[in-house]
XYZ file of C-alpha atoms in Angstrom:
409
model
C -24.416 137.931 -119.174
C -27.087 139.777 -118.024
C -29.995 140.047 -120.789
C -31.944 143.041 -122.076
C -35.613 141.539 -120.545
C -33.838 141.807 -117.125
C -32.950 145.222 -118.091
C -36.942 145.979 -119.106
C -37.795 144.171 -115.335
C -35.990 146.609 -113.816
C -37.354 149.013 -115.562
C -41.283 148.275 -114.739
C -40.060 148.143 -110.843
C -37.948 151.145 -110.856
C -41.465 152.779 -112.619
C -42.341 154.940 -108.894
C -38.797 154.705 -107.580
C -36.189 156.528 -109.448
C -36.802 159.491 -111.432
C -36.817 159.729 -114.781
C -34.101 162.158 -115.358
C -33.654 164.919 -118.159
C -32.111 164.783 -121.364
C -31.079 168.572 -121.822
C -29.736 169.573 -125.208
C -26.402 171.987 -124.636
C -25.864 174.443 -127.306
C -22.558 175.482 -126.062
C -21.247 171.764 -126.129
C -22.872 171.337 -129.602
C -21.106 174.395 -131.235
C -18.012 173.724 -129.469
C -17.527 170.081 -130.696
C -19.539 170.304 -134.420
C -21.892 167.912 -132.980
C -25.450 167.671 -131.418
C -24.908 167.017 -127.386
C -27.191 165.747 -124.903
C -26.724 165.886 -121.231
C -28.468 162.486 -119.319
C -28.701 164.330 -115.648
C -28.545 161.743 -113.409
C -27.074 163.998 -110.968
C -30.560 164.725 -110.576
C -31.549 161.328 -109.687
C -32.580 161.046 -106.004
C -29.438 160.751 -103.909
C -27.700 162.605 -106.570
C -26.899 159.397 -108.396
C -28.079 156.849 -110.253
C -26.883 154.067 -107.819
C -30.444 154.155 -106.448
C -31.569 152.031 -109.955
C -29.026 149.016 -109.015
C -29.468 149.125 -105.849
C -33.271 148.740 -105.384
C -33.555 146.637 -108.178
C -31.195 144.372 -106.497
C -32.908 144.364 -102.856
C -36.326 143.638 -104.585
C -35.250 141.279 -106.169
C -34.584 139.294 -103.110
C -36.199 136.716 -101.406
C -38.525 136.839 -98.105
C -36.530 135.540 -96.073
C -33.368 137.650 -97.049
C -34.838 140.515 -96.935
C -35.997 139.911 -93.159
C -31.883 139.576 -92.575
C -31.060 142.886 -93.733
C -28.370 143.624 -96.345
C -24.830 145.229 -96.039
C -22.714 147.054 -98.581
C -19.601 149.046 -98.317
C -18.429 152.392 -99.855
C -17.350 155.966 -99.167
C -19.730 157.850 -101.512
C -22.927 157.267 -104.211
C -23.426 153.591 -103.413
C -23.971 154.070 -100.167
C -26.453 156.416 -100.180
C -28.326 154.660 -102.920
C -28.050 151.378 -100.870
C -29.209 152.827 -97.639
C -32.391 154.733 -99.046
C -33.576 151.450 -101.522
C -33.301 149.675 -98.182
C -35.246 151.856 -96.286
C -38.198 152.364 -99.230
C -38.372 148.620 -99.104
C -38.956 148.671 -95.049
C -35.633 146.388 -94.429
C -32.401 146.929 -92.285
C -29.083 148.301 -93.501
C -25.981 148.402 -92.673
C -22.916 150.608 -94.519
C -19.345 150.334 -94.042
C -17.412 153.269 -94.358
C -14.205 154.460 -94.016
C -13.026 156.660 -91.466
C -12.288 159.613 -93.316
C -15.363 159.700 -95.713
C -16.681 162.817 -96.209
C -19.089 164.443 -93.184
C -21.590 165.090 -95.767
C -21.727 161.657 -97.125
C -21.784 159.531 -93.905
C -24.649 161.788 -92.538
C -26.461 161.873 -95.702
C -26.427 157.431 -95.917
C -27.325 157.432 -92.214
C -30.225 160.245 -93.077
C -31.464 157.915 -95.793
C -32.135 155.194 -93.014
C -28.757 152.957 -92.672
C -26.528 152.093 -89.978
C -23.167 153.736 -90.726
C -20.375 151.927 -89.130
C -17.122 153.639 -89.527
C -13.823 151.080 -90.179
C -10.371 151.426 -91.666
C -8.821 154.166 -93.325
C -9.508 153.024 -97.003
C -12.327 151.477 -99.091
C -10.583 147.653 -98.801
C -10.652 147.836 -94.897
C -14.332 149.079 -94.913
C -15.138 146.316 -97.516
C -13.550 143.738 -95.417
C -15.784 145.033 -92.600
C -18.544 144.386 -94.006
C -17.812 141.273 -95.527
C -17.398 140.399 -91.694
C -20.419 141.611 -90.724
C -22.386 139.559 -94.065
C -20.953 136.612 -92.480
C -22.242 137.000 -88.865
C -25.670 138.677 -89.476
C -26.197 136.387 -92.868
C -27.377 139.622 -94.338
C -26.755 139.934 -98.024
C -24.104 141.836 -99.494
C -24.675 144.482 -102.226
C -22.255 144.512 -104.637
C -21.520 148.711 -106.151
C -20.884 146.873 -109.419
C -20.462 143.589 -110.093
C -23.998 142.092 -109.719
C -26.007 141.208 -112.346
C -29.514 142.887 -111.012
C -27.695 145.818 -109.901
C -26.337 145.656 -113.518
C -29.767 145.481 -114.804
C -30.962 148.293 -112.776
C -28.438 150.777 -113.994
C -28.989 149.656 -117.571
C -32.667 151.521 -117.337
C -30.760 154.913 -118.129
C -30.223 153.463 -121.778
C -34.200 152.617 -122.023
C -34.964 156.577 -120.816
C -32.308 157.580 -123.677
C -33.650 155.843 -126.465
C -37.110 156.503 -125.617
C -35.845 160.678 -125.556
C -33.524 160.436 -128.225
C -34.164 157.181 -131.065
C -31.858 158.056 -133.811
C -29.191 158.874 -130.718
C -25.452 157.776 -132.308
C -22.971 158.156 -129.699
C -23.226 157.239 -125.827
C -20.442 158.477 -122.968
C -20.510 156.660 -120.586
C -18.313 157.264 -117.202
C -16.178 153.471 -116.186
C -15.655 152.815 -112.113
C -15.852 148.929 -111.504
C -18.426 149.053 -114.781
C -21.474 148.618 -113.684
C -23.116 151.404 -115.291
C -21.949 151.013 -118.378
C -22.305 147.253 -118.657
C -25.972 147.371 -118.001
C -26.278 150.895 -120.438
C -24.215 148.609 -123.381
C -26.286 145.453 -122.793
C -29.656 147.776 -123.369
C -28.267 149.953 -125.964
C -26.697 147.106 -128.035
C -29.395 144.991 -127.718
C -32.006 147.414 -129.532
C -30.095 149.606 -131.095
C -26.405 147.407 -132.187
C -25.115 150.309 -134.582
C -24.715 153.162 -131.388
C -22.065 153.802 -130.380
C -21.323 152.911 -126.709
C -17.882 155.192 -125.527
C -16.497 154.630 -121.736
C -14.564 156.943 -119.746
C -12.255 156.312 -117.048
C -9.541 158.639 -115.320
C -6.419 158.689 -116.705
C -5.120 158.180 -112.948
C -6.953 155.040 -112.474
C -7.887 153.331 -115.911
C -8.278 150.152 -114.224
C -10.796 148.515 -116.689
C -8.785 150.273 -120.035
C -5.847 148.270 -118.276
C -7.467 144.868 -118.591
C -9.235 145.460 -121.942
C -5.623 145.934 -123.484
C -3.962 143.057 -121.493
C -6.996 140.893 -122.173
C -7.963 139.845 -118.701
C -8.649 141.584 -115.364
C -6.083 143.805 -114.064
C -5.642 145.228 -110.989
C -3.705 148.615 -111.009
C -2.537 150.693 -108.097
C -3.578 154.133 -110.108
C -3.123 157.480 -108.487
C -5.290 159.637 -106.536
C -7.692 161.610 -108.776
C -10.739 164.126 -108.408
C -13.420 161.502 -110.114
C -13.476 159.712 -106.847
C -16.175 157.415 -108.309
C -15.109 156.155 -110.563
C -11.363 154.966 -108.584
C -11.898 151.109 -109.048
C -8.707 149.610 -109.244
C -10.120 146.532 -109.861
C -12.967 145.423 -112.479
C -15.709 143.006 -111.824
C -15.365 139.764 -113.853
C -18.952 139.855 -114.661
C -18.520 143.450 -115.762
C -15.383 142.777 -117.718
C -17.023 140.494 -119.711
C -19.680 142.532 -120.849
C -17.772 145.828 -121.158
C -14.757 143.265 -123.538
C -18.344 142.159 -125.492
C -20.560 145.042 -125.810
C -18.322 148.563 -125.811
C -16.897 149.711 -128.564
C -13.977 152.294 -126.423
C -12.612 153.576 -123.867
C -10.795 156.645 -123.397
C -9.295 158.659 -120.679
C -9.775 161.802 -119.019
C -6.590 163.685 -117.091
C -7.057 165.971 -113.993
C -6.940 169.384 -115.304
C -9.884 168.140 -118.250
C -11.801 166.498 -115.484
C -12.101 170.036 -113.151
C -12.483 172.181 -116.883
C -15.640 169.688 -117.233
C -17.298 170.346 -113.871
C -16.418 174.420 -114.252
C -17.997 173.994 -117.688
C -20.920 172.358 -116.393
C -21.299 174.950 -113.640
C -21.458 177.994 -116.055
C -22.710 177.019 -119.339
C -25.198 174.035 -118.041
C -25.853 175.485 -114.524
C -25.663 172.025 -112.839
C -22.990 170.463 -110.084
C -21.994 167.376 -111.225
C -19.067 165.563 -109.415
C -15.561 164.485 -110.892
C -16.991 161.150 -111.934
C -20.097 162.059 -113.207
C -18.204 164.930 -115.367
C -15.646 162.456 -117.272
C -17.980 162.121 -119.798
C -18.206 166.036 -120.918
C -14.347 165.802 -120.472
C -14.231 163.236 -123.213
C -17.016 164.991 -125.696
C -14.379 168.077 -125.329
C -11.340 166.524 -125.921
C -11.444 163.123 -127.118
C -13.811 162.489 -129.266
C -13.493 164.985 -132.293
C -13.143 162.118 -134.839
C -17.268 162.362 -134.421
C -18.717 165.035 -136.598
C -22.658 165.884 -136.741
C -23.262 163.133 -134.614
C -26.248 163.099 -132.179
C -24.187 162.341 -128.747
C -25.480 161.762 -124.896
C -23.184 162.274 -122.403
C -23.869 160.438 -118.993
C -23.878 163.334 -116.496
C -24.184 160.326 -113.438
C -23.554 162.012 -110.254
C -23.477 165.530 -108.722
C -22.185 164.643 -104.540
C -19.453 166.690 -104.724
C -17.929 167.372 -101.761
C -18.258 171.183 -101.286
C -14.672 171.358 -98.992
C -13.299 170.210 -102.294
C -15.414 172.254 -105.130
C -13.476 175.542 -104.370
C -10.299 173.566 -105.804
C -12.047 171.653 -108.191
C -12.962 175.422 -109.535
C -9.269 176.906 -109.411
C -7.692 173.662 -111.510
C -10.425 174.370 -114.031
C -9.655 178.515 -113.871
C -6.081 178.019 -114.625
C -6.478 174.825 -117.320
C -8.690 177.701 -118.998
C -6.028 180.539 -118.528
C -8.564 182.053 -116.199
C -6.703 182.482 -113.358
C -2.601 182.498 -113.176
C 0.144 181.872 -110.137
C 2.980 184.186 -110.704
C 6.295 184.644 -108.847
C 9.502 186.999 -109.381
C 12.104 188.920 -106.843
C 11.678 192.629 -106.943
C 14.794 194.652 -105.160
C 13.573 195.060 -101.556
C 12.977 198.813 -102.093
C 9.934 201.792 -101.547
C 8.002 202.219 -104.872
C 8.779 198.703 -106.537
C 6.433 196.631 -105.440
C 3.950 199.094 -106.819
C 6.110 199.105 -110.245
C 5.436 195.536 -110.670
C 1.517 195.976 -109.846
C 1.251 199.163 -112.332
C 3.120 196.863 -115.084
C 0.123 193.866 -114.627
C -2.589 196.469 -114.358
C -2.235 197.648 -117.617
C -2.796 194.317 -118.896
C -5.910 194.498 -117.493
C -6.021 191.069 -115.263
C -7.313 191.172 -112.098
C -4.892 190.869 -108.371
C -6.438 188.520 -106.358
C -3.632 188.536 -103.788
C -0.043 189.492 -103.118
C 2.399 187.652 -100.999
C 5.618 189.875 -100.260
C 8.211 187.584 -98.442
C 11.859 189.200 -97.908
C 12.870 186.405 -95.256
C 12.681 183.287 -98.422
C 15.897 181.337 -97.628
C 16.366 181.039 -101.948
C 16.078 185.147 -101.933
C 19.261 187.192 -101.984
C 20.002 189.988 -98.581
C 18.152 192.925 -100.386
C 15.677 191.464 -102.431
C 11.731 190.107 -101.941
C 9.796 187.166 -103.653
C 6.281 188.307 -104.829
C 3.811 185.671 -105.504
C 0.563 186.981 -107.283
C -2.713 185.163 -108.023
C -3.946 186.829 -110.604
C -7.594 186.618 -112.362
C -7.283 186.293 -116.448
C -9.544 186.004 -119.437
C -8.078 184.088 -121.391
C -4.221 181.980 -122.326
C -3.161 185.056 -124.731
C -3.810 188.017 -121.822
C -1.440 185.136 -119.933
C 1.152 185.683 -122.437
C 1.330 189.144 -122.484
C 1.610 189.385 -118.892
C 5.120 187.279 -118.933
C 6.156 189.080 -122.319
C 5.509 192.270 -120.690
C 7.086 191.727 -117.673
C 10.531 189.915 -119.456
C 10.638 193.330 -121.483
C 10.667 194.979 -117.735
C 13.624 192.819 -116.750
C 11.821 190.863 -114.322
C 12.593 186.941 -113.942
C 8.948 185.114 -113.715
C 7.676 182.031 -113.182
C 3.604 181.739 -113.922
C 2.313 178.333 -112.775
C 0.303 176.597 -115.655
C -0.829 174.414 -112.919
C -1.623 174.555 -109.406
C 0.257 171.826 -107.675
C -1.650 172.369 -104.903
C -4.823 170.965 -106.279
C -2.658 167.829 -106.937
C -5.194 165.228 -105.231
């Protein structure tokens, strides 16, 4: 286990390193829920993460003479970058695997912050193989994203910032990858303060470490794809395991749609980016925790390196979970004037066209006819409603998408 006095080491040598990020109070969240909520930004940590804590903590924590062999880690996002600048601010070589199809952004970012980047495999177990390779024939040592007790103790600092902003704090959400972050956060906040609440969050596509928790021992899970990149672990750390199974009093799960309504939430009513992972957290406060009443919760905001290719979608999902934006289709006799019918109907609903597709060639659409698919913008899920009541009472046949299966990731 690791202890809370490695925790308060950490903390003394991550002092000049890592920031020491806001705790923001958010009315909006607070009136929303009936409870008093706290944003940790650690998407304002340098690198946009707070994999910088674990990761320096863990290189200086090394001896001499493997530090003069370099270290070696492997991931497609946050650890990377945190490994690759803690190297370089300690003056020692590093190398990071990555896979093939990481981001742009990301690999040039890690190589910006001083690494090596070597590029290998097509998913996160090929690059990790890599550079287990590479540990073996350079000796360098390997940094572990989660399941290391100093990086451990490194990102359990965030609970020492917390309690020093917020003492009488009750409640702390905390987002679940491999663990990491939350085992060191429980082993701080449990250890000084045993009656907080410590809450984990994990995607309902890849609940890995809610898997083993119920079954009792580590599970690995092949999940689905999901938007909190992140936090996809389909595999717990042991060492993790055992201190989330000791110290955490839940876990609960986050789908798709609530993940991109958190980080469109977060964009407009807390003005900050924060990426699928590091917005799991708000996704719980809004809808899984209402059993808490008048009760002084942080939620971890813990990264904000979204990848900008994929924000635009990330901010449609949310639109149309919120009944902000709708996907409508119908067939319209292929005739002068009724197109403009159709568009005269939704106007005086007041939503918004966005676009108009007009297809008379769709093999499902009978010789005479036309499919019309609209995007249209909305206010809220009751203007949604009257648009398909008023448009039944016109005789038209419509289908408005609830979802955009397109976003499916």
């Amino acid at each position: 286990m690791v202890s809370l006095e490695e925790v308060k080491k950490a903390s003394e040598i991550l002092g000049k390193i890592a920031h020491k990020t806001p705790l923001v109070y958010n009315t909006t969240l607070s009136e929303m829920t009936g409870n008093h909520i706290y944003l940790k930004m650690e998407n304002l940590q340098r690198t946009g993460s707070f994999k910088l804590r674990g990761a320096y903590y863990k290189i200086a924590s090394l001896s001499e003479n493997e530090k003069k062999r370099g270290v070696v880690a492997s991931s497609a996002g946050n650890h990377a970058q945190g490994v690759a600048l803690a190297a370089t601010l300690y003056g020692i070589r590093s190398t990071i695997v990555m896979p093939r199809h990481a981001p742009l952004s990301k690999i040039k970012a890690t190589s910006q912050y001083g690494a090596k980047v070597v590029l290998h495999g097509n998913v996160y177990d090929e690059a990790y193989e890599e550079a287990k390779r590479i540990q073996l024939e350079t000796k360098a040592t390997f940094i572990h994203p989660f399941n290391d007790p100093q990086v451990i103790a490194g990102q359990g600092t965030i609970a020492l910032e917390i309690l020093e902003d917020l003492p009488d704090v009750e409640v702390v959400v905390v987002p679940i990858g491999g663990g990491g972050l939350i085992a060191g956060i429980a082993v701080a906040i449990k250890n000084l303060r045993p009656k907080v609440h410590v809450i984990g969050v994990q995607a309902k596509n890849m609940p890995s470490m809610a898997e083993s928790l119920a079954r009792g021992q580590l599970t690995n899970i092949s999940g689905h794809p999901t938007i909190a990149d992140g936090i996809a672990v389909r595999n717990p750390g042991d060492l993790t395991f055992e201190i989330v199974k000791h110290y955490v009093d839940d876990i609960v799960t986050v789908d798709e749609d609530e993940i991109a309504s958190a980080i469109l939430f977060l964009m407009e009513r807390a003005k900050t980016v924060a990426e699928g992972a590091g917005a799991v957290s708000v996704a719980a406060v809004l809808n899984r925790l209402s059993h808490y009443k008048k009760s002084k919760i942080v939620a971890l905001i813990s990264g904000g390196n979204i990848d900008v290719n994929l924000l635009s979608r990330i901010i449609n999902r949310g639109l149309v979970k919120d009944g902000r934006k709708i996907f409508l289709n119908t067939v319209i006799p292929d005739k002068p004037g009724t197109l403009s019918q159709l568009l005269q109907i939704i106007a005086s609903t007041g939503a918004n066209v966005l676009s108009v597709i007009h297809n008379r060639e769709a093999i499902n659409v009978p010789l005479g006819s036309a499919q019309v698919e609209l995007e249209l913008e909305t206010a809220e899920p009751e203007q949604v409603e009257e648009i398909q009541s008023l448009l039944k009472q016109h005789h038209y046949f419509v289908n408005i998408s609830p979802t955009l299966t397109s976003l499916d990731v």
